[in-house]
Amino acid sequence: MEDNGIEIPDDLEIRVWDPDSGYRTCRVCGGDCVPEPSGADRYGIRIMFVCPDHGAHSIVDPFADKR
């Protein structure tokens, strides 16, 4: 089996996680929170970050720049 690499389309945007953003970190306990998908009609998908002890604290819209 030969590996010729991965072909990436020109219109694909690749984002790298920014460790300074803090959206995954619980502000109460400092734990790394679990991402959970969420969505609603007309609003698209959102990713909620939920601390097992303190509940949801961040909601990220990964496609905000596409609307």
mmCIF file of C-alpha atoms in Angstrom:
data_model
loop_
_atom_site.group_PDB
_atom_site.id
_atom_site.type_symbol
_atom_site.label_atom_id
_atom_site.label_comp_id
_atom_site.label_asym_id
_atom_site.label_seq_id
_atom_site.Cartn_x
_atom_site.Cartn_y
_atom_site.Cartn_z
ATOM 1 C CA MET A 1 0.000 0.000 0.000
ATOM 2 C CA GLU A 2 1.478 3.321 -1.063
ATOM 3 C CA ASP A 3 0.886 6.566 0.814
ATOM 4 C CA ASN A 4 0.647 9.528 -1.544
ATOM 5 C CA GLY A 5 -0.357 11.937 1.202
ATOM 6 C CA ILE A 6 -3.698 13.610 1.700
ATOM 7 C CA GLU A 7 -5.211 15.838 -0.946
ATOM 8 C CA ILE A 8 -6.636 18.974 0.670
ATOM 9 C CA PRO A 9 -9.228 20.987 -1.308
ATOM 10 C CA ASP A 10 -8.465 24.695 -1.833
ATOM 11 C CA ASP A 11 -11.678 25.787 -0.078
ATOM 12 C CA LEU A 12 -10.937 23.813 3.104
ATOM 13 C CA GLU A 13 -9.981 25.900 6.133
ATOM 14 C CA ILE A 14 -7.858 24.222 8.787
ATOM 15 C CA ARG A 15 -7.894 25.801 12.222
ATOM 16 C CA VAL A 16 -5.414 25.108 14.985
ATOM 17 C CA TRP A 17 -6.609 25.166 18.577
ATOM 18 C CA ASP A 18 -5.467 28.268 20.433
ATOM 19 C CA PRO A 19 -4.403 27.301 23.978
ATOM 20 C CA ASP A 20 -4.899 30.901 25.136
ATOM 21 C CA SER A 21 -8.594 30.917 24.208
ATOM 22 C CA GLY A 22 -9.666 29.181 27.419
ATOM 23 C CA TYR A 23 -13.046 28.095 26.063
ATOM 24 C CA ARG A 24 -12.407 24.464 27.080
ATOM 25 C CA THR A 25 -11.288 25.286 30.621
ATOM 26 C CA CYS A 26 -13.784 25.541 33.488
ATOM 27 C CA ARG A 27 -13.398 28.912 35.168
ATOM 28 C CA VAL A 28 -14.391 27.455 38.546
ATOM 29 C CA CYS A 29 -12.177 24.360 38.864
ATOM 30 C CA GLY A 30 -9.755 24.738 35.913
ATOM 31 C CA GLY A 31 -10.685 21.339 34.485
ATOM 32 C CA ASP A 32 -10.707 20.491 30.771
ATOM 33 C CA CYS A 33 -14.386 20.356 29.807
ATOM 34 C CA VAL A 34 -16.179 17.887 27.569
ATOM 35 C CA PRO A 35 -17.332 19.159 24.138
ATOM 36 C CA GLU A 36 -20.999 18.401 23.397
ATOM 37 C CA PRO A 37 -22.688 19.226 20.079
ATOM 38 C CA SER A 38 -25.867 21.279 20.241
ATOM 39 C CA GLY A 39 -28.086 22.840 17.620
ATOM 40 C CA ALA A 40 -31.379 24.484 16.816
ATOM 41 C CA ASP A 41 -33.343 25.134 13.642
ATOM 42 C CA ARG A 42 -32.267 28.341 11.888
ATOM 43 C CA TYR A 43 -29.278 28.741 14.227
ATOM 44 C CA GLY A 44 -27.043 25.885 13.090
ATOM 45 C CA ILE A 45 -24.726 23.845 15.221
ATOM 46 C CA ARG A 46 -22.899 24.971 18.348
ATOM 47 C CA ILE A 47 -20.358 23.196 20.510
ATOM 48 C CA MET A 48 -20.974 23.487 24.256
ATOM 49 C CA PHE A 49 -18.153 22.842 26.704
ATOM 50 C CA VAL A 50 -19.526 21.232 29.849
ATOM 51 C CA CYS A 51 -17.735 20.721 33.149
ATOM 52 C CA PRO A 52 -18.938 17.511 34.841
ATOM 53 C CA ASP A 53 -19.081 19.345 38.183
ATOM 54 C CA HIS A 54 -20.146 22.892 37.215
ATOM 55 C CA GLY A 55 -22.209 22.491 34.018
ATOM 56 C CA ALA A 56 -22.039 24.311 30.678
ATOM 57 C CA HIS A 57 -19.799 27.361 30.595
ATOM 58 C CA SER A 58 -18.829 28.032 26.946
ATOM 59 C CA ILE A 59 -20.639 27.805 23.626
ATOM 60 C CA VAL A 60 -18.628 28.015 20.399
ATOM 61 C CA ASP A 61 -20.072 28.505 16.910
ATOM 62 C CA PRO A 62 -17.487 26.889 14.602
ATOM 63 C CA PHE A 63 -19.265 28.174 11.486
ATOM 64 C CA ALA A 64 -20.033 31.771 12.554
ATOM 65 C CA ASP A 65 -17.835 33.210 9.817
ATOM 66 C CA LYS A 66 -19.741 31.199 7.164
ATOM 67 C CA ARG A 67 -23.152 32.785 7.877
#
